[in-house]
mmCIF file of C-alpha atoms in Angstrom:
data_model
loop_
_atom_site.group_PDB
_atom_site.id
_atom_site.type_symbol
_atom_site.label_atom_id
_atom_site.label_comp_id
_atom_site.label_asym_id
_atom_site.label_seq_id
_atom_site.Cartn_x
_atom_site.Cartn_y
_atom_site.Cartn_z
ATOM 1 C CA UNK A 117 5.765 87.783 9.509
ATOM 2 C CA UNK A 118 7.597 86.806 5.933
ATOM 3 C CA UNK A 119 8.396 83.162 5.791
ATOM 4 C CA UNK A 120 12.410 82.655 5.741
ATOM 5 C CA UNK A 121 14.079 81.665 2.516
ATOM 6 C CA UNK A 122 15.110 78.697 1.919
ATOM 7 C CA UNK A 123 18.840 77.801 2.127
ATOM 8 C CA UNK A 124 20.728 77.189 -0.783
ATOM 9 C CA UNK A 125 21.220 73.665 -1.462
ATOM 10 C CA UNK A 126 25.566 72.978 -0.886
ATOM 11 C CA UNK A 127 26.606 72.677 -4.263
ATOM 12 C CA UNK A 128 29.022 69.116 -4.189
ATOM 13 C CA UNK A 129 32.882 70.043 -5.696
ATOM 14 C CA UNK A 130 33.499 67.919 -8.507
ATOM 15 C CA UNK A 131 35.392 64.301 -7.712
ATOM 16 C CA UNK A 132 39.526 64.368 -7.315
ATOM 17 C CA UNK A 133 40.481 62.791 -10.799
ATOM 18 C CA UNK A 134 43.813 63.658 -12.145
ATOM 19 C CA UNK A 135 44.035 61.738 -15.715
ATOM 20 C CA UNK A 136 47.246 61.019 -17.465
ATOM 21 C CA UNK A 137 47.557 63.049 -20.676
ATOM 22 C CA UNK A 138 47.445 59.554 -22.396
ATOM 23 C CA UNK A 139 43.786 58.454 -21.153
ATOM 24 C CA UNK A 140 42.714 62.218 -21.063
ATOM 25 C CA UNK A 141 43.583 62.276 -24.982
ATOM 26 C CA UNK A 142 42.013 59.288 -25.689
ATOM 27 C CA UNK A 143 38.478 59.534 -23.409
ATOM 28 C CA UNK A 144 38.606 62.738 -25.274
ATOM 29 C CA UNK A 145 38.800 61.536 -28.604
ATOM 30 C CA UNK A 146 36.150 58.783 -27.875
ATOM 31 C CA UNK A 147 38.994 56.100 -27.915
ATOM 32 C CA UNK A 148 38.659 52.763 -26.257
ATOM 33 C CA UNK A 149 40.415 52.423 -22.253
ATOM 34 C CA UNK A 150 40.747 49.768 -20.323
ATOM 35 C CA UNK A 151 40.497 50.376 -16.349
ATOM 36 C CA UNK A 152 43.363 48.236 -14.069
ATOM 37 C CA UNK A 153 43.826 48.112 -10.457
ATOM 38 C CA UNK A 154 46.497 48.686 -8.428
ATOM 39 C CA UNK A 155 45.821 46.095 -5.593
ATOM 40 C CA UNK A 156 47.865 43.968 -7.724
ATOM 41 C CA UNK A 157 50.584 46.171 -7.910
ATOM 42 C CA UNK A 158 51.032 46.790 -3.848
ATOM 43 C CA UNK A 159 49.767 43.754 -2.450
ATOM 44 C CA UNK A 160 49.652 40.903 -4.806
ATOM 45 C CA UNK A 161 52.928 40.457 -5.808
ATOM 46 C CA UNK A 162 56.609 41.095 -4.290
ATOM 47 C CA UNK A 163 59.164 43.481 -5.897
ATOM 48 C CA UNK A 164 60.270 43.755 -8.598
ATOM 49 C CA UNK A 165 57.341 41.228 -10.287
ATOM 50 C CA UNK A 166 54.491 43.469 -9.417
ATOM 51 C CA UNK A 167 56.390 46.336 -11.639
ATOM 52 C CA UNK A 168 57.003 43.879 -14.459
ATOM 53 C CA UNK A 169 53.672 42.636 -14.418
ATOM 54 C CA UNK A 170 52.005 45.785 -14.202
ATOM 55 C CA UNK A 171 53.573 47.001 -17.311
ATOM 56 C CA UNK A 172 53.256 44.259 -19.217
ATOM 57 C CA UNK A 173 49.633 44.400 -18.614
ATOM 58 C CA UNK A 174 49.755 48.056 -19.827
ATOM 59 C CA UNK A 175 51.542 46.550 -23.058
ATOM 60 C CA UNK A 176 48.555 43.787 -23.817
ATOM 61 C CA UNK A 177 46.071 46.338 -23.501
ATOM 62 C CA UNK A 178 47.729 48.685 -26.258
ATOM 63 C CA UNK A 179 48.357 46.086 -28.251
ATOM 64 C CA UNK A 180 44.737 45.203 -28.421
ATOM 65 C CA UNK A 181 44.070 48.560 -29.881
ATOM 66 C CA UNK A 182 42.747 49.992 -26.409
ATOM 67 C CA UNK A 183 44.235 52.731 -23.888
ATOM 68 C CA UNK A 184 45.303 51.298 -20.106
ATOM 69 C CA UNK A 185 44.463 53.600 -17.541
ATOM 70 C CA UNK A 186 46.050 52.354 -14.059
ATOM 71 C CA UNK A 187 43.893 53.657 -10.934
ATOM 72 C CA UNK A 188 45.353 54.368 -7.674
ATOM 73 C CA UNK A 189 45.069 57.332 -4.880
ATOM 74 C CA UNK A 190 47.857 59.939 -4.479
ATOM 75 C CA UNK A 191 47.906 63.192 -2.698
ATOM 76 C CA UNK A 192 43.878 63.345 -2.349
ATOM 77 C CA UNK A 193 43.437 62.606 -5.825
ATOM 78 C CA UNK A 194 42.295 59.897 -7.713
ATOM 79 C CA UNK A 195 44.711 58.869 -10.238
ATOM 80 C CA UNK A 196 43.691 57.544 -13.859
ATOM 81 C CA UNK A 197 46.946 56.447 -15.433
ATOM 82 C CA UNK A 198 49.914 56.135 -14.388
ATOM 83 C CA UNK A 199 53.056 57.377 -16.002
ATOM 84 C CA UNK A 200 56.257 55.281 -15.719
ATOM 85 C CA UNK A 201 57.518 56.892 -12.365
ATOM 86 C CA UNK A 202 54.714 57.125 -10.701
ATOM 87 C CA UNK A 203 54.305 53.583 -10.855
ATOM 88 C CA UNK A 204 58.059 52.688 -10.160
ATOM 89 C CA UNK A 205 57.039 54.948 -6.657
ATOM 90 C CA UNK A 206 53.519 52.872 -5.896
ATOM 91 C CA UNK A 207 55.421 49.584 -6.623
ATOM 92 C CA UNK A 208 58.207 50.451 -4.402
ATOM 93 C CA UNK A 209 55.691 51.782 -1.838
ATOM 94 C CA UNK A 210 55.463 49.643 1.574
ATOM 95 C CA UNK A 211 52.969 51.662 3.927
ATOM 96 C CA UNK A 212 50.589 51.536 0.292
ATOM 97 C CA UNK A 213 46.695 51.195 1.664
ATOM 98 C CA UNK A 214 44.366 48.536 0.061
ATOM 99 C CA UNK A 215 41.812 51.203 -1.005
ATOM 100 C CA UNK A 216 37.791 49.544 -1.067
ATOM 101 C CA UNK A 217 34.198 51.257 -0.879
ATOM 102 C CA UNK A 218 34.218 52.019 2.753
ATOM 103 C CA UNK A 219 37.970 53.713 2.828
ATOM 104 C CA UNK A 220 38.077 55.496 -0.375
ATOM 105 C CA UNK A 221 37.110 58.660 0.455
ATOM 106 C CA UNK A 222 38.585 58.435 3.879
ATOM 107 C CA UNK A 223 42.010 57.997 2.248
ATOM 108 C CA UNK A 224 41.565 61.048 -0.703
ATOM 109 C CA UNK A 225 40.095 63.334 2.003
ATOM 110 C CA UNK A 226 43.712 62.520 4.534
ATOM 111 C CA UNK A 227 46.074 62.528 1.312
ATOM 112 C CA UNK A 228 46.910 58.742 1.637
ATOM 113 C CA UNK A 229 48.400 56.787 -0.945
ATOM 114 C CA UNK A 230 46.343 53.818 -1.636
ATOM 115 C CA UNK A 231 45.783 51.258 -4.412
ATOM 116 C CA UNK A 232 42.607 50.185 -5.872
ATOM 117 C CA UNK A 233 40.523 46.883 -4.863
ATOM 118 C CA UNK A 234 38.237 45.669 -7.679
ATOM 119 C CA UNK A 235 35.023 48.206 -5.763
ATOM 120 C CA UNK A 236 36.742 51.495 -5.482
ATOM 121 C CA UNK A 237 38.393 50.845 -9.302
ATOM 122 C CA UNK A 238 34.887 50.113 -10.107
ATOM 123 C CA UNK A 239 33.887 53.424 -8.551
ATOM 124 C CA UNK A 240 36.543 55.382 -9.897
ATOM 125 C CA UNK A 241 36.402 53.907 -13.386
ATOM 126 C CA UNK A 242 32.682 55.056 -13.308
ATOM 127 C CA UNK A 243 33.394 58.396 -12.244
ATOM 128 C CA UNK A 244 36.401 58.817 -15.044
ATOM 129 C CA UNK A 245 33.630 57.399 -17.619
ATOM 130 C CA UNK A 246 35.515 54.401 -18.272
ATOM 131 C CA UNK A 247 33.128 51.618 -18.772
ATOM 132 C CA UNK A 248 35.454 48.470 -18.715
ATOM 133 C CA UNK A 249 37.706 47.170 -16.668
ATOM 134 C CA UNK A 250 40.558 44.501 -16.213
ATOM 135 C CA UNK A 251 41.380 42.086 -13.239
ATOM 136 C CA UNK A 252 42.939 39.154 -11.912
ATOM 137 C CA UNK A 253 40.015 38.055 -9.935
ATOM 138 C CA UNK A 254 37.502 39.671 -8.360
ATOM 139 C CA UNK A 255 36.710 38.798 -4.166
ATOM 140 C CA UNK A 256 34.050 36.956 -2.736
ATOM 141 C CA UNK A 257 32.228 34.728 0.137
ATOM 142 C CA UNK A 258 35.185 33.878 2.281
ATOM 143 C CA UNK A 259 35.558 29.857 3.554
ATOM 144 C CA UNK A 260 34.044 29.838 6.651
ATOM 145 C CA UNK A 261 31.540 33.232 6.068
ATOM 146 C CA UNK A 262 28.891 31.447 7.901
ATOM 147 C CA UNK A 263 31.149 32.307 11.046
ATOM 148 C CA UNK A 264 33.028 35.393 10.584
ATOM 149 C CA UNK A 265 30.763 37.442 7.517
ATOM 150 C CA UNK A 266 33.663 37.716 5.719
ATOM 151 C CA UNK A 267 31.898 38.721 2.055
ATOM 152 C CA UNK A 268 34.337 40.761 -0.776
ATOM 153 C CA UNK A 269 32.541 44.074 -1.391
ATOM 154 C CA UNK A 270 33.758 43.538 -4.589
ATOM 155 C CA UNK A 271 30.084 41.735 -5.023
ATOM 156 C CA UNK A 272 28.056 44.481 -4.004
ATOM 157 C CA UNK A 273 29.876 47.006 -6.322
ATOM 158 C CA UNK A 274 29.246 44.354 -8.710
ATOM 159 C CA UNK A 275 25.384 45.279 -8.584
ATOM 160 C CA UNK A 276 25.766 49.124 -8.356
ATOM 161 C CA UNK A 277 28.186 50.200 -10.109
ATOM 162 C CA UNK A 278 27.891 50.122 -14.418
ATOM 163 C CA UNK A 279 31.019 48.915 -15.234
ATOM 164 C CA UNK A 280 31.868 45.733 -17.052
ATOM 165 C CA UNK A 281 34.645 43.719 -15.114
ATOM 166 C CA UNK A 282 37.055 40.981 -16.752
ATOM 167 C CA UNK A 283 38.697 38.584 -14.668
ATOM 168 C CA UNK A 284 39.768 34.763 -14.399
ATOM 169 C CA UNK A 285 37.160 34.085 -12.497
ATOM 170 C CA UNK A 286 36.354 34.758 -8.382
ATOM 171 C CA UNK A 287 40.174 34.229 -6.619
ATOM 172 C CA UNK A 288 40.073 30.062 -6.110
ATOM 173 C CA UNK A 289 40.739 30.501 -2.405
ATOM 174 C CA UNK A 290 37.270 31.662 -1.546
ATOM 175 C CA UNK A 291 33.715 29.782 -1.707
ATOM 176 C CA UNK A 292 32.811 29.501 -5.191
ATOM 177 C CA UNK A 293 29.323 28.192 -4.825
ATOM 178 C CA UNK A 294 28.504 30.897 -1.943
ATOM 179 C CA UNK A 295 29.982 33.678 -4.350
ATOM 180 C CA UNK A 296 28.009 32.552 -7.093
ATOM 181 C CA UNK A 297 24.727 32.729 -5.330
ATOM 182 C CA UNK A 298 25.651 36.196 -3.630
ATOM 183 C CA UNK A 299 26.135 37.247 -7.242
ATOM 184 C CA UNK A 300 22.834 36.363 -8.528
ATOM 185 C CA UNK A 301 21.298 38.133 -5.154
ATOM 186 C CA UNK A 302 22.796 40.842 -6.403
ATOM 187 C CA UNK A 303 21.334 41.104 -9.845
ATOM 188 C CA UNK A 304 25.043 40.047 -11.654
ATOM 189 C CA UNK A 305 25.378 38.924 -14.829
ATOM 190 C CA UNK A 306 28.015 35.969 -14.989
ATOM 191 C CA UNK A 307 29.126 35.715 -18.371
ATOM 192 C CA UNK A 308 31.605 32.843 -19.294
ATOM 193 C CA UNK A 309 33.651 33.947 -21.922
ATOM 194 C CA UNK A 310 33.649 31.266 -24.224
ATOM 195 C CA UNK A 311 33.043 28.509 -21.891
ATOM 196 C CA UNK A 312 30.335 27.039 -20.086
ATOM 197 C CA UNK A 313 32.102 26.489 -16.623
ATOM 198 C CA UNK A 314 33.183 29.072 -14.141
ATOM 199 C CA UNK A 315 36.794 29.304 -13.944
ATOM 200 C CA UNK A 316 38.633 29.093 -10.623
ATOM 201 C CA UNK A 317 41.427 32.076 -10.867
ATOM 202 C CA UNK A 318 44.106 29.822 -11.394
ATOM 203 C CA UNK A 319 42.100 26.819 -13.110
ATOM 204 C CA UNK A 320 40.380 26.482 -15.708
ATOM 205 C CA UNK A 321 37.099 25.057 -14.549
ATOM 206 C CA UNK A 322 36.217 24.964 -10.451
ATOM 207 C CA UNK A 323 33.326 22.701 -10.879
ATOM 208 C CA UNK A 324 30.227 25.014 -11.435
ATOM 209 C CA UNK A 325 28.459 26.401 -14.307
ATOM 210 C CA UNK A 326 28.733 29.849 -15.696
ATOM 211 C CA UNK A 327 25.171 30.953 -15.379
ATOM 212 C CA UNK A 328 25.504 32.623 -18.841
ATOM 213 C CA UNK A 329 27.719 32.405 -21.793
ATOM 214 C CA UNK A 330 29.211 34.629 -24.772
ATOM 215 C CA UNK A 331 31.920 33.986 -27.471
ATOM 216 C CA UNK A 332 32.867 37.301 -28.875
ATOM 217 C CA UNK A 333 33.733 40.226 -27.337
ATOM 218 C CA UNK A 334 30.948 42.395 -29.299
ATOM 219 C CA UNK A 335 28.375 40.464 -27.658
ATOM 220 C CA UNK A 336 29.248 41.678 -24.362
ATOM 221 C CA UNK A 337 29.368 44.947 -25.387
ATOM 222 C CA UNK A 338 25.920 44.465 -26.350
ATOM 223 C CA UNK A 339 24.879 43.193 -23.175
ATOM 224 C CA UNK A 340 26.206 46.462 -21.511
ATOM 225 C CA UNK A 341 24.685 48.880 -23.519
ATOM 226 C CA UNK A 342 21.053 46.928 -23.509
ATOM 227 C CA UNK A 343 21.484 46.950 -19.527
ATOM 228 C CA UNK A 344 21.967 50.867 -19.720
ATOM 229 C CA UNK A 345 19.287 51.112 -21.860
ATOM 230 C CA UNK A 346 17.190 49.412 -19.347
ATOM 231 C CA UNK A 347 17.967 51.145 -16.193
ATOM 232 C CA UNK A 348 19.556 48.333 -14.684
ATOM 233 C CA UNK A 349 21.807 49.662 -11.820
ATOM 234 C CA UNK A 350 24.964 47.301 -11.332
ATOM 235 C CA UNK A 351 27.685 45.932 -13.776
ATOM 236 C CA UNK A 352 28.884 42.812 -15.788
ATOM 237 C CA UNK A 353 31.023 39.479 -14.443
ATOM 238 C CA UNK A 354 32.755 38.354 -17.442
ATOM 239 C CA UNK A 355 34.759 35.439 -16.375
ATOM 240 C CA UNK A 356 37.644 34.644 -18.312
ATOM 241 C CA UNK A 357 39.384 30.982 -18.237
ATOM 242 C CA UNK A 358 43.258 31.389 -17.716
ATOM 243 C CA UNK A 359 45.091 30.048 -20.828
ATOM 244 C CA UNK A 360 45.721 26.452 -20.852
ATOM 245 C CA UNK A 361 49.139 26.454 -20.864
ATOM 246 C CA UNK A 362 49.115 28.638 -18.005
ATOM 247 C CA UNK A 363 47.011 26.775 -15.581
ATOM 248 C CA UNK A 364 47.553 25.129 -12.471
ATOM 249 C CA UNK A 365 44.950 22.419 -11.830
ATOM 250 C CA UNK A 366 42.483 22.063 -9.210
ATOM 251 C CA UNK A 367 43.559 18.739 -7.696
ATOM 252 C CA UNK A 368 46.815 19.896 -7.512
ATOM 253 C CA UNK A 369 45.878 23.706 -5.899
ATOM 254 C CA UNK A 370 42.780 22.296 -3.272
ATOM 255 C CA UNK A 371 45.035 21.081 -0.747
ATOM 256 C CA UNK A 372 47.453 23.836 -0.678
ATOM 257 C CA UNK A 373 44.494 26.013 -0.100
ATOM 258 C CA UNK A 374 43.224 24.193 2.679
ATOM 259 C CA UNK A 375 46.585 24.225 4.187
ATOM 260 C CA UNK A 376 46.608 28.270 3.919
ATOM 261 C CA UNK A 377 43.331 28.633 5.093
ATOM 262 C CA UNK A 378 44.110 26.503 8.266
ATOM 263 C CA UNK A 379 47.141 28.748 8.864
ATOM 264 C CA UNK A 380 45.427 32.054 8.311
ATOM 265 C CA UNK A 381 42.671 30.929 10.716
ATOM 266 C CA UNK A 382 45.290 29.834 13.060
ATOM 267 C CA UNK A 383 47.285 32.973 13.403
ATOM 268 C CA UNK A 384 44.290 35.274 13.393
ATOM 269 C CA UNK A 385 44.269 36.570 10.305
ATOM 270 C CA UNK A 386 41.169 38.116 9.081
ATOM 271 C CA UNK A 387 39.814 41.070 6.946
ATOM 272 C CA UNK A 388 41.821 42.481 4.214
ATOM 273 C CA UNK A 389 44.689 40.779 5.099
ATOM 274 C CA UNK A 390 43.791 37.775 4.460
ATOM 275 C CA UNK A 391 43.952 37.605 0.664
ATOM 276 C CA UNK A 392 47.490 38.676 0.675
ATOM 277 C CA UNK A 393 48.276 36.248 3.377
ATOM 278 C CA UNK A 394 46.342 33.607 1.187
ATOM 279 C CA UNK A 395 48.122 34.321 -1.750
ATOM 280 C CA UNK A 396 51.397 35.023 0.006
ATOM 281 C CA UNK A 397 51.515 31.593 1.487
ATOM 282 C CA UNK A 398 50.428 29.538 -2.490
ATOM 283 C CA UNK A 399 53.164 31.545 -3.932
ATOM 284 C CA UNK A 400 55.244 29.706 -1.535
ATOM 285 C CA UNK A 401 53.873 26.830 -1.623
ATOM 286 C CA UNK A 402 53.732 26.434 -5.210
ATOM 287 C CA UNK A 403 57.043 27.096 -5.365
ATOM 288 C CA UNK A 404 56.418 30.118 -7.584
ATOM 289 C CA UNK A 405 53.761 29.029 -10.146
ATOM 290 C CA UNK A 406 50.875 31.092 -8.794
ATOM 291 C CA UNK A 407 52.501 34.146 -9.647
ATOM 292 C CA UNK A 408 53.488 32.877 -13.029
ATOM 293 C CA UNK A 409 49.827 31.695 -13.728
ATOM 294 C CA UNK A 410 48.860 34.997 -11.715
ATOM 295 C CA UNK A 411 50.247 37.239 -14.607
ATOM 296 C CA UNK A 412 49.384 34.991 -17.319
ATOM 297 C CA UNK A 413 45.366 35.871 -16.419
ATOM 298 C CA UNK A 414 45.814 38.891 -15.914
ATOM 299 C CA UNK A 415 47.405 39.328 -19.348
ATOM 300 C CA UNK A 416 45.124 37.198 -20.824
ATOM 301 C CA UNK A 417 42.277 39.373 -18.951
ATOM 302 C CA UNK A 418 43.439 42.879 -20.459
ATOM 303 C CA UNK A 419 43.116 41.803 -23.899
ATOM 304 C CA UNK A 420 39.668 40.606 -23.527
ATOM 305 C CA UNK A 421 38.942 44.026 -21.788
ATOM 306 C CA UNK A 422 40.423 45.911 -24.982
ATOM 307 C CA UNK A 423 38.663 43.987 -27.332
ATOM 308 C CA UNK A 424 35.227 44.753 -25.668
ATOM 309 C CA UNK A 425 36.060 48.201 -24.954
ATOM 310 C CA UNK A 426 36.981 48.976 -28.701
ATOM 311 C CA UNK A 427 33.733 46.829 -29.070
ATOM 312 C CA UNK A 428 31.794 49.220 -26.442
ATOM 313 C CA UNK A 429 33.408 52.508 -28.862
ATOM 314 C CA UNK A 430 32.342 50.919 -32.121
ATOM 315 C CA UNK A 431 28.625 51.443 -30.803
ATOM 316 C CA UNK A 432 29.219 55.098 -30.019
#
């Protein structure tokens, strides 16, 4: 009796991406691009502020010499770049999902439209072959995690997933010291970017150290391309201090955290939603300045990211 053959193996389709002819010229042409999120876009801000921010982040990257390539889900596809309507429509957009890890495919596979956490931009960036990317702030070890193991997966895609992330910092409403240590369990490289303290989102310093630090964009590019050359799964933490003039300071922000944090806790908010809520209720409490300083990172973020990508090219 003849043995059976084996089966074929299932051959796996390619992934959804749908580029913008802008980031599909320059990938092509070897250019540098910038990754963004969308998160920002659907649930950080309120109309029309999320649309003005999101294109003036657009504008800092260009002028740094780079190409910004806005990632969110549409119609089962994964979209890198956005052109001007398209993100007039996810702006506007109210029933927008808050895309991570564990929903992404979920969400492309249904037709959804969904923005981008700091994971699944990570994910998608690294499927697109775009090797840096631009943030606010990334997630972390909730207050209180002890209890309700409430941990971003921001920090896990942080140590699988090759892709060099900018940002002010981890969001200051979260447990710094916690996040720290989760990112070092995770094999992270926390790089201060010209400073020797961690920043806190919307401060300058939140008390700890950077565990690493580098002044010049080409330096970090380094860093990512020895890591490759290493086999070391996982990406980069560069943590950028908000501009001075932009800050809100710590003494004046811990309270008004607390206070949000006792609400959210008090009217049962938990999971994704409590970020927004978080940030929902400082905006308010602020009277305004968090989104103000909000943008200002971010801003300030995308032109480190285009100065390390064009850094990351120059090695190519």
């Amino acid at each position: 009796m003849s043995a059976r053959p084996p089966l074929p193996r299932r051959q796996h389709a390619a992934p959804p991406l749908a580029f913008s002819p802008e980031v599909a010229a320059a990938l092509e042409q070897g250019q540098p691009v910038v990754a963004l999120e969308s998160t920002i876009i659907t649930h950080g801000m309120p109309w029309p502020r999320n649309l003005e921010v999101a294109r003036e982040v657009e504008d800092e990257v260009r002028a740094a010499g780079a190409v910004p390539a806005t990632i969110a889900v549409r119609r089962g596809e994964i979209r890198v770049g956005l052109k001007p309507a398209a993100m007039e429509a996810l702006a506007r957009e109210e029933g927008a999902l808050k895309l991570s890890r564990a929903d992404l495919a979920a969400a492309l596979a249904s037709g959804a439209t969904g923005s981008t956490t700091v994971a699944a931009t990570m994910i998608c960036a690294r499927l697109a072959g775009i090797e840096v990317f631009a943030t606010g702030g990334i997630g972390g070890v909730h207050r209180g995690a002890e209890r309700s193991f409430d941990i971003s997966a921001d920090l896990t895609e942080l140590g699988r997933t090759a892709v060099t992330v900018v940002a002010a910092g981890a969001k200051a409403i979260l447990d710094l010291p916690r996040t720290l240590e989760v990112l070092e369990t995770q094999g992270v490289p926390v790089i201060g970017y010209g400073t020797d303290a961690f920043p806190a989102f919307w401060s300058r310093e939140s008390g700890l150290r950077a565990p690493l630090r580098m002044d010049r964009p080409e330096q970090i590019a380094a860093a990512h391309r020895m890591r490759a050359r290493l086999g070391l799964e996982g990406g980069q933490l560069v943590a950028n201090p908000i501009p001075p003039e932009h800050e809100i300071p710590a003494e004046r922000l811990d309270p008004l955290i607390a206070q949000a944090a006792a609400e959210a806790e008090a009217q049962g908010v938990t999971g994704k939603a409590v970020t927004p809520f978080m940030l929902g209720r400082i905006l308010e409490l602020t009277g305004g300045d968090s989104l103000e300083a909000n943008g200002a990172l971010v801003r300030a973020n995308a032109r480190l990211g285009a100065q390390i990508a064009a850094a990351l090219a120059a090695l190519d």
